[in-house]
mmCIF file of C-alpha atoms in Angstrom:
data_model
loop_
_atom_site.group_PDB
_atom_site.id
_atom_site.type_symbol
_atom_site.label_atom_id
_atom_site.label_comp_id
_atom_site.label_asym_id
_atom_site.label_seq_id
_atom_site.Cartn_x
_atom_site.Cartn_y
_atom_site.Cartn_z
ATOM 1 C CA UNK A 19 46.224 83.889 -1.116
ATOM 2 C CA UNK A 20 45.358 80.566 -2.688
ATOM 3 C CA UNK A 21 47.616 77.723 -1.573
ATOM 4 C CA UNK A 22 50.103 76.537 -4.156
ATOM 5 C CA UNK A 23 49.967 79.735 -6.236
ATOM 6 C CA UNK A 24 53.015 82.014 -6.108
ATOM 7 C CA UNK A 25 52.612 85.691 -5.265
ATOM 8 C CA UNK A 26 53.973 86.754 -8.642
ATOM 9 C CA UNK A 27 54.041 85.099 -12.085
ATOM 10 C CA UNK A 28 57.805 85.620 -12.522
ATOM 11 C CA UNK A 29 58.453 81.874 -12.541
ATOM 12 C CA UNK A 30 56.125 81.341 -15.493
ATOM 13 C CA UNK A 31 58.217 82.282 -18.500
ATOM 14 C CA UNK A 32 58.586 79.503 -21.028
ATOM 15 C CA UNK A 33 56.758 76.952 -23.147
ATOM 16 C CA UNK A 34 54.175 74.609 -21.663
ATOM 17 C CA UNK A 35 52.966 71.721 -23.810
ATOM 18 C CA UNK A 36 49.408 70.760 -22.914
ATOM 19 C CA UNK A 37 47.527 67.648 -23.983
ATOM 20 C CA UNK A 38 44.205 69.352 -24.690
ATOM 21 C CA UNK A 39 41.112 67.355 -23.750
ATOM 22 C CA UNK A 40 37.981 67.204 -25.890
ATOM 23 C CA UNK A 41 35.321 69.798 -25.150
ATOM 24 C CA UNK A 42 37.777 72.639 -24.540
ATOM 25 C CA UNK A 43 38.631 75.399 -26.980
ATOM 26 C CA UNK A 44 42.254 76.527 -27.153
ATOM 27 C CA UNK A 45 41.171 79.730 -25.393
ATOM 28 C CA UNK A 46 39.546 77.667 -22.622
ATOM 29 C CA UNK A 47 42.925 76.043 -21.977
ATOM 30 C CA UNK A 48 44.626 79.441 -21.895
ATOM 31 C CA UNK A 49 42.029 80.647 -19.372
ATOM 32 C CA UNK A 50 42.670 77.640 -17.124
ATOM 33 C CA UNK A 51 46.426 78.277 -17.164
ATOM 34 C CA UNK A 52 45.973 81.988 -16.482
ATOM 35 C CA UNK A 53 43.968 81.148 -13.397
ATOM 36 C CA UNK A 54 46.455 78.512 -12.300
ATOM 37 C CA UNK A 55 49.662 80.494 -12.794
ATOM 38 C CA UNK A 56 48.430 84.094 -12.483
ATOM 39 C CA UNK A 57 50.423 84.782 -15.649
ATOM 40 C CA UNK A 58 48.347 87.081 -17.864
ATOM 41 C CA UNK A 59 50.624 86.837 -20.896
ATOM 42 C CA UNK A 60 49.791 83.468 -22.425
ATOM 43 C CA UNK A 61 49.500 82.710 -26.116
ATOM 44 C CA UNK A 62 49.183 79.513 -28.116
ATOM 45 C CA UNK A 63 50.735 78.357 -31.360
ATOM 46 C CA UNK A 64 47.695 77.095 -33.234
ATOM 47 C CA UNK A 65 44.006 76.589 -32.587
ATOM 48 C CA UNK A 66 42.541 73.155 -31.956
ATOM 49 C CA UNK A 67 38.794 72.666 -32.427
ATOM 50 C CA UNK A 68 36.824 71.745 -29.273
ATOM 51 C CA UNK A 69 36.365 68.130 -30.417
ATOM 52 C CA UNK A 70 40.109 67.711 -30.981
ATOM 53 C CA UNK A 71 42.656 66.548 -28.419
ATOM 54 C CA UNK A 72 46.422 66.527 -28.272
ATOM 55 C CA UNK A 73 49.470 68.742 -28.485
ATOM 56 C CA UNK A 74 48.815 72.422 -27.744
ATOM 57 C CA UNK A 75 51.982 74.472 -27.084
ATOM 58 C CA UNK A 76 51.362 77.484 -24.829
ATOM 59 C CA UNK A 77 53.711 80.467 -24.640
ATOM 60 C CA UNK A 78 53.907 81.983 -21.161
ATOM 61 C CA UNK A 79 55.374 85.332 -20.131
ATOM 62 C CA UNK A 80 58.368 86.416 -22.186
ATOM 63 C CA UNK A 81 57.880 83.362 -24.420
ATOM 64 C CA UNK A 82 54.688 84.983 -25.761
ATOM 65 C CA UNK A 83 56.951 87.260 -27.813
ATOM 66 C CA UNK A 84 57.800 84.235 -29.955
ATOM 67 C CA UNK A 85 54.284 83.796 -31.340
ATOM 68 C CA UNK A 86 54.833 85.804 -34.533
ATOM 69 C CA UNK A 87 58.321 84.369 -35.112
ATOM 70 C CA UNK A 88 57.660 80.645 -35.061
ATOM 71 C CA UNK A 89 59.135 78.705 -37.989
ATOM 72 C CA UNK A 90 56.620 76.939 -40.208
ATOM 73 C CA UNK A 91 56.804 73.308 -39.118
ATOM 74 C CA UNK A 92 54.646 70.371 -40.105
ATOM 75 C CA UNK A 93 51.950 69.039 -37.794
ATOM 76 C CA UNK A 94 50.923 65.424 -37.316
ATOM 77 C CA UNK A 95 47.439 64.087 -36.622
ATOM 78 C CA UNK A 96 45.496 60.902 -36.100
ATOM 79 C CA UNK A 97 41.970 61.383 -37.413
ATOM 80 C CA UNK A 98 38.935 59.115 -37.162
ATOM 81 C CA UNK A 99 36.471 59.225 -40.041
ATOM 82 C CA UNK A 100 33.149 57.909 -41.295
ATOM 83 C CA UNK A 101 32.464 57.463 -44.991
ATOM 84 C CA UNK A 102 28.986 57.867 -46.458
ATOM 85 C CA UNK A 103 27.955 60.893 -44.366
ATOM 86 C CA UNK A 104 28.198 64.593 -45.203
ATOM 87 C CA UNK A 105 27.669 67.312 -42.576
ATOM 88 C CA UNK A 106 27.699 71.098 -42.766
ATOM 89 C CA UNK A 107 30.842 71.264 -40.588
ATOM 90 C CA UNK A 108 32.603 68.293 -42.257
ATOM 91 C CA UNK A 109 32.727 66.590 -38.842
ATOM 92 C CA UNK A 110 30.373 64.748 -36.492
ATOM 93 C CA UNK A 111 29.430 67.926 -34.602
ATOM 94 C CA UNK A 112 27.455 69.263 -37.566
ATOM 95 C CA UNK A 113 24.043 68.679 -39.084
ATOM 96 C CA UNK A 114 23.787 65.783 -41.522
ATOM 97 C CA UNK A 115 23.189 67.008 -45.076
ATOM 98 C CA UNK A 116 23.427 63.835 -47.156
ATOM 99 C CA UNK A 117 24.132 60.129 -46.773
ATOM 100 C CA UNK A 118 25.284 57.486 -49.218
ATOM 101 C CA UNK A 119 25.443 53.718 -49.046
ATOM 102 C CA UNK A 120 28.242 53.427 -51.615
ATOM 103 C CA UNK A 121 30.723 50.758 -50.448
ATOM 104 C CA UNK A 122 34.473 51.285 -50.235
ATOM 105 C CA UNK A 123 37.062 48.585 -49.619
ATOM 106 C CA UNK A 124 40.279 49.097 -47.675
ATOM 107 C CA UNK A 125 42.243 48.861 -50.905
ATOM 108 C CA UNK A 126 40.123 51.563 -52.517
ATOM 109 C CA UNK A 127 40.598 53.876 -49.524
ATOM 110 C CA UNK A 128 44.369 53.334 -49.524
ATOM 111 C CA UNK A 129 44.572 53.923 -53.270
ATOM 112 C CA UNK A 130 42.554 57.143 -53.034
ATOM 113 C CA UNK A 131 44.616 58.343 -50.075
ATOM 114 C CA UNK A 132 47.804 58.108 -52.128
ATOM 115 C CA UNK A 133 46.463 60.863 -54.363
ATOM 116 C CA UNK A 134 46.318 63.249 -51.397
ATOM 117 C CA UNK A 135 50.065 63.340 -50.806
ATOM 118 C CA UNK A 136 52.193 66.260 -51.960
ATOM 119 C CA UNK A 137 51.273 69.850 -52.772
ATOM 120 C CA UNK A 138 47.527 70.405 -53.001
ATOM 121 C CA UNK A 139 45.066 73.266 -53.301
ATOM 122 C CA UNK A 140 42.547 73.015 -50.479
ATOM 123 C CA UNK A 141 39.243 74.871 -50.198
ATOM 124 C CA UNK A 142 38.838 76.092 -46.590
ATOM 125 C CA UNK A 143 35.566 74.907 -45.014
ATOM 126 C CA UNK A 144 32.787 77.381 -44.240
ATOM 127 C CA UNK A 145 33.083 76.471 -40.568
ATOM 128 C CA UNK A 146 36.620 77.793 -40.174
ATOM 129 C CA UNK A 147 38.375 80.833 -38.727
ATOM 130 C CA UNK A 148 39.584 82.018 -42.147
ATOM 131 C CA UNK A 149 38.762 85.693 -42.681
ATOM 132 C CA UNK A 150 36.985 86.876 -45.806
ATOM 133 C CA UNK A 151 36.057 90.525 -46.300
ATOM 134 C CA UNK A 152 36.744 91.180 -42.633
ATOM 135 C CA UNK A 153 34.590 88.383 -41.248
ATOM 136 C CA UNK A 154 35.316 84.836 -40.107
ATOM 137 C CA UNK A 155 33.834 82.185 -42.362
ATOM 138 C CA UNK A 156 32.198 80.435 -39.411
ATOM 139 C CA UNK A 157 30.299 83.650 -38.607
ATOM 140 C CA UNK A 158 28.824 83.635 -42.099
ATOM 141 C CA UNK A 159 28.102 79.899 -41.889
ATOM 142 C CA UNK A 160 26.129 80.382 -38.669
ATOM 143 C CA UNK A 161 23.975 82.891 -40.543
ATOM 144 C CA UNK A 162 23.215 80.212 -43.109
ATOM 145 C CA UNK A 163 25.437 81.767 -45.758
ATOM 146 C CA UNK A 164 27.761 79.918 -48.111
ATOM 147 C CA UNK A 165 30.231 82.191 -49.884
ATOM 148 C CA UNK A 166 32.782 81.574 -52.592
ATOM 149 C CA UNK A 167 36.231 80.820 -51.163
ATOM 150 C CA UNK A 168 39.612 80.700 -52.805
ATOM 151 C CA UNK A 169 41.584 77.461 -52.482
ATOM 152 C CA UNK A 170 44.839 77.691 -50.549
ATOM 153 C CA UNK A 171 48.068 75.735 -51.032
ATOM 154 C CA UNK A 172 48.817 73.033 -48.466
ATOM 155 C CA UNK A 173 51.330 70.203 -48.330
ATOM 156 C CA UNK A 174 50.596 66.693 -47.089
ATOM 157 C CA UNK A 175 53.910 64.963 -46.422
ATOM 158 C CA UNK A 176 52.453 61.653 -45.318
ATOM 159 C CA UNK A 177 48.989 60.095 -45.445
ATOM 160 C CA UNK A 178 48.549 56.609 -44.058
ATOM 161 C CA UNK A 179 45.495 54.465 -43.332
ATOM 162 C CA UNK A 180 45.929 53.116 -39.800
ATOM 163 C CA UNK A 181 42.653 51.220 -39.531
ATOM 164 C CA UNK A 182 39.509 50.639 -41.594
ATOM 165 C CA UNK A 183 36.370 48.522 -41.324
ATOM 166 C CA UNK A 184 34.653 48.117 -44.695
ATOM 167 C CA UNK A 185 31.313 47.117 -43.162
ATOM 168 C CA UNK A 186 30.881 50.239 -41.026
ATOM 169 C CA UNK A 187 33.072 52.349 -43.341
ATOM 170 C CA UNK A 188 34.834 53.782 -40.295
ATOM 171 C CA UNK A 189 38.579 54.232 -40.143
ATOM 172 C CA UNK A 190 41.564 56.155 -38.852
ATOM 173 C CA UNK A 191 44.176 58.175 -40.755
ATOM 174 C CA UNK A 192 47.637 59.408 -39.878
ATOM 175 C CA UNK A 193 48.578 62.696 -41.544
ATOM 176 C CA UNK A 194 51.695 64.853 -41.553
ATOM 177 C CA UNK A 195 50.797 68.175 -43.103
ATOM 178 C CA UNK A 196 51.706 71.827 -43.375
ATOM 179 C CA UNK A 197 50.333 74.612 -41.225
ATOM 180 C CA UNK A 198 46.823 75.650 -42.273
ATOM 181 C CA UNK A 199 45.712 72.224 -43.491
ATOM 182 C CA UNK A 200 42.143 71.323 -42.531
ATOM 183 C CA UNK A 201 42.075 67.608 -41.754
ATOM 184 C CA UNK A 202 38.272 67.442 -41.930
ATOM 185 C CA UNK A 203 38.448 68.856 -45.453
ATOM 186 C CA UNK A 204 40.945 66.137 -46.373
ATOM 187 C CA UNK A 205 38.422 63.551 -45.171
ATOM 188 C CA UNK A 206 35.529 65.193 -47.028
ATOM 189 C CA UNK A 207 37.632 65.303 -50.198
ATOM 190 C CA UNK A 208 38.672 61.678 -49.666
ATOM 191 C CA UNK A 209 35.002 60.714 -49.555
ATOM 192 C CA UNK A 210 34.373 62.587 -52.802
ATOM 193 C CA UNK A 211 37.343 60.819 -54.406
ATOM 194 C CA UNK A 212 35.702 57.507 -53.475
ATOM 195 C CA UNK A 213 32.358 58.556 -54.956
ATOM 196 C CA UNK A 214 30.704 59.071 -51.580
ATOM 197 C CA UNK A 215 30.914 61.447 -48.612
ATOM 198 C CA UNK A 216 33.183 61.656 -45.591
ATOM 199 C CA UNK A 217 33.130 63.278 -42.170
ATOM 200 C CA UNK A 218 35.697 63.476 -39.382
ATOM 201 C CA UNK A 219 34.596 61.831 -36.124
ATOM 202 C CA UNK A 220 37.681 62.449 -33.998
ATOM 203 C CA UNK A 221 41.032 64.248 -34.137
ATOM 204 C CA UNK A 222 44.198 63.973 -32.078
ATOM 205 C CA UNK A 223 47.215 66.185 -32.796
ATOM 206 C CA UNK A 224 50.361 64.205 -32.090
ATOM 207 C CA UNK A 225 52.980 66.791 -33.100
ATOM 208 C CA UNK A 226 53.155 70.581 -33.364
ATOM 209 C CA UNK A 227 56.091 73.030 -33.351
ATOM 210 C CA UNK A 228 58.455 70.086 -33.009
ATOM 211 C CA UNK A 229 56.793 68.890 -29.768
ATOM 212 C CA UNK A 230 55.058 65.532 -29.389
ATOM 213 C CA UNK A 231 52.641 63.891 -26.978
ATOM 214 C CA UNK A 232 55.648 62.769 -24.939
ATOM 215 C CA UNK A 233 56.292 66.443 -24.139
ATOM 216 C CA UNK A 234 52.654 67.157 -23.266
ATOM 217 C CA UNK A 235 50.987 67.358 -19.868
ATOM 218 C CA UNK A 236 47.285 66.467 -19.542
ATOM 219 C CA UNK A 237 45.280 69.539 -18.567
ATOM 220 C CA UNK A 238 43.586 67.545 -15.807
ATOM 221 C CA UNK A 239 46.938 66.781 -14.180
ATOM 222 C CA UNK A 240 48.086 70.399 -14.357
ATOM 223 C CA UNK A 241 44.914 71.485 -12.584
ATOM 224 C CA UNK A 242 45.208 68.749 -9.967
ATOM 225 C CA UNK A 243 48.916 69.226 -9.195
ATOM 226 C CA UNK A 244 48.839 73.028 -9.104
ATOM 227 C CA UNK A 245 51.090 75.917 -10.055
ATOM 228 C CA UNK A 246 54.314 74.446 -8.695
ATOM 229 C CA UNK A 247 53.972 71.386 -10.884
ATOM 230 C CA UNK A 248 53.172 73.549 -13.920
ATOM 231 C CA UNK A 249 56.306 75.639 -13.311
ATOM 232 C CA UNK A 250 58.383 72.466 -13.318
ATOM 233 C CA UNK A 251 56.934 71.460 -16.697
ATOM 234 C CA UNK A 252 58.004 74.654 -18.468
ATOM 235 C CA UNK A 253 60.433 74.275 -21.361
ATOM 236 C CA UNK A 254 62.895 77.023 -22.372
ATOM 237 C CA UNK A 255 61.717 79.303 -25.157
ATOM 238 C CA UNK A 256 64.676 78.467 -27.412
ATOM 239 C CA UNK A 257 63.216 74.968 -27.874
ATOM 240 C CA UNK A 258 60.774 76.631 -30.282
ATOM 241 C CA UNK A 259 63.667 77.543 -32.568
ATOM 242 C CA UNK A 260 65.736 74.356 -32.316
ATOM 243 C CA UNK A 261 65.921 74.019 -36.118
ATOM 244 C CA UNK A 262 67.632 77.386 -36.516
ATOM 245 C CA UNK A 263 71.436 77.683 -36.475
ATOM 246 C CA UNK A 264 72.997 79.002 -33.276
ATOM 247 C CA UNK A 265 75.978 81.028 -32.118
ATOM 248 C CA UNK A 266 77.317 81.579 -28.610
ATOM 249 C CA UNK A 267 79.019 84.913 -27.932
ATOM 250 C CA UNK A 268 81.161 86.222 -25.109
ATOM 251 C CA UNK A 269 80.045 88.629 -22.407
ATOM 252 C CA UNK A 270 81.043 91.869 -24.173
ATOM 253 C CA UNK A 271 79.435 90.750 -27.436
ATOM 254 C CA UNK A 272 76.317 89.647 -25.571
ATOM 255 C CA UNK A 273 75.972 93.054 -23.939
ATOM 256 C CA UNK A 274 76.390 94.698 -27.328
ATOM 257 C CA UNK A 275 73.688 92.475 -28.815
ATOM 258 C CA UNK A 276 71.282 93.120 -25.905
ATOM 259 C CA UNK A 277 71.759 96.859 -26.450
ATOM 260 C CA UNK A 278 70.757 96.542 -30.102
ATOM 261 C CA UNK A 279 74.231 96.228 -31.609
ATOM 262 C CA UNK A 280 75.115 93.844 -34.409
ATOM 263 C CA UNK A 281 77.505 90.886 -34.343
ATOM 264 C CA UNK A 282 80.136 90.435 -37.028
ATOM 265 C CA UNK A 283 79.216 87.351 -39.045
ATOM 266 C CA UNK A 284 82.901 86.702 -39.788
ATOM 267 C CA UNK A 285 83.540 86.098 -36.087
ATOM 268 C CA UNK A 286 80.947 83.363 -35.778
ATOM 269 C CA UNK A 287 80.688 79.760 -36.878
ATOM 270 C CA UNK A 288 78.369 81.006 -39.638
ATOM 271 C CA UNK A 289 81.129 82.961 -41.371
ATOM 272 C CA UNK A 290 80.823 80.847 -44.507
ATOM 273 C CA UNK A 291 77.063 81.238 -44.936
ATOM 274 C CA UNK A 292 76.192 84.743 -46.033
ATOM 275 C CA UNK A 293 72.441 84.318 -46.232
ATOM 276 C CA UNK A 294 70.595 87.636 -45.871
ATOM 277 C CA UNK A 295 67.504 87.185 -43.725
ATOM 278 C CA UNK A 296 68.793 84.014 -42.053
ATOM 279 C CA UNK A 297 67.588 83.847 -38.455
ATOM 280 C CA UNK A 298 69.958 82.653 -35.758
ATOM 281 C CA UNK A 299 69.699 81.726 -32.086
ATOM 282 C CA UNK A 300 72.094 83.860 -30.048
ATOM 283 C CA UNK A 301 73.468 82.691 -26.690
ATOM 284 C CA UNK A 302 75.789 84.189 -24.095
ATOM 285 C CA UNK A 303 78.636 81.778 -23.512
ATOM 286 C CA UNK A 304 78.978 80.320 -20.023
ATOM 287 C CA UNK A 305 82.770 80.373 -20.487
ATOM 288 C CA UNK A 306 83.654 83.645 -18.778
ATOM 289 C CA UNK A 307 87.327 82.976 -19.390
ATOM 290 C CA UNK A 308 86.907 83.952 -23.031
ATOM 291 C CA UNK A 309 85.057 87.165 -22.238
ATOM 292 C CA UNK A 310 88.066 89.398 -22.631
ATOM 293 C CA UNK A 311 88.998 88.187 -26.081
ATOM 294 C CA UNK A 312 85.718 89.014 -27.773
ATOM 295 C CA UNK A 313 85.840 85.669 -29.565
ATOM 296 C CA UNK A 314 82.607 84.090 -30.733
ATOM 297 C CA UNK A 315 81.958 80.403 -30.144
ATOM 298 C CA UNK A 316 79.997 77.956 -32.246
ATOM 299 C CA UNK A 317 76.791 77.030 -30.468
ATOM 300 C CA UNK A 318 74.520 76.614 -27.431
ATOM 301 C CA UNK A 319 76.615 74.549 -25.018
ATOM 302 C CA UNK A 320 75.127 73.546 -21.626
ATOM 303 C CA UNK A 321 74.963 76.547 -19.316
ATOM 304 C CA UNK A 322 74.811 79.120 -22.099
ATOM 305 C CA UNK A 323 72.039 81.712 -21.718
ATOM 306 C CA UNK A 324 69.620 82.267 -24.593
ATOM 307 C CA UNK A 325 69.487 85.965 -25.468
ATOM 308 C CA UNK A 326 67.188 85.993 -28.470
ATOM 309 C CA UNK A 327 67.022 85.744 -32.238
ATOM 310 C CA UNK A 328 69.351 87.500 -34.619
ATOM 311 C CA UNK A 329 68.983 88.020 -38.356
ATOM 312 C CA UNK A 330 71.689 88.310 -40.987
ATOM 313 C CA UNK A 331 71.569 91.730 -42.666
ATOM 314 C CA UNK A 332 71.129 92.406 -46.389
ATOM 315 C CA UNK A 333 74.891 92.666 -46.926
ATOM 316 C CA UNK A 334 75.520 89.303 -45.266
ATOM 317 C CA UNK A 335 78.004 90.861 -42.853
ATOM 318 C CA UNK A 336 76.213 91.417 -39.542
ATOM 319 C CA UNK A 337 73.802 89.532 -37.295
ATOM 320 C CA UNK A 338 71.327 92.156 -36.129
ATOM 321 C CA UNK A 339 68.709 91.876 -33.400
ATOM 322 C CA UNK A 340 65.453 90.258 -34.501
ATOM 323 C CA UNK A 341 63.868 89.690 -31.069
ATOM 324 C CA UNK A 342 65.339 89.792 -27.567
ATOM 325 C CA UNK A 343 64.065 87.400 -24.938
ATOM 326 C CA UNK A 344 66.625 88.474 -22.363
ATOM 327 C CA UNK A 345 67.908 92.021 -21.870
ATOM 328 C CA UNK A 346 70.238 91.383 -18.922
ATOM 329 C CA UNK A 347 73.459 89.481 -19.593
ATOM 330 C CA UNK A 348 74.208 86.913 -16.846
ATOM 331 C CA UNK A 349 77.373 87.656 -14.857
#
């Protein structure tokens, strides 16, 4: 047995935030962690291109069940760019198609960038994982094909110019945007807005799923320190749903919920909000003294055990089971 690796992957259930290095695909990072932890069930919450670095949340073990349930949260990026160059991939990894010597001042770039804030329709690039007629666009692009694509709605909450040199026409942007936004397409469109071209030369994701670089562990350190260190870096799965309301229930109610039974909305702190479809974090209260009363408390106090997600039914009366992450109620 390899030193530092536990005999079983039981300890590896949770969320691990990795600072992805350049040159790795998201699947490469997953493969490294599978080898390190011996946990086969590992998913991620959003692909980063090989040239990109930064926040990559991984879902290990039981946390992998959360992948299809994640709330849509904005992502933040710092992106380096070069004006005056167009490539087939919209970034510096691609073949140069056209170049332009058109100048652009810092003021012009800032003014153009203002027009990229808000709700926009964005055309996905050919070199992307978007499916069309059953095939990925990048597969078609590698065959030399360019097909008609439909623009998709995206939201850019914030777009700020962090640095810019007018002589070299190189700069850096900070973007806060919705899921599915292609930053390299923003840069290409920014170039077009300025009457020239634009390509992305670097990308660092600074926030995803509510996690930031402060939460992230460099992949190199995880590999160097080993499985024990990685286990200590795991975050609880309920951190993924921190924006959702929460209720803490007593032992009997928790057992009912874990067996597929519903919880009466009137007996929770959410009694006044009858919102069908509302998802809720459900915890088992650490206060065993209240277990006999069947009362329902208001939230996830320290020591409470996360059971899973509930969902308010169509009548607005019951919290039913949406997804269980724990089937055994702590005693």
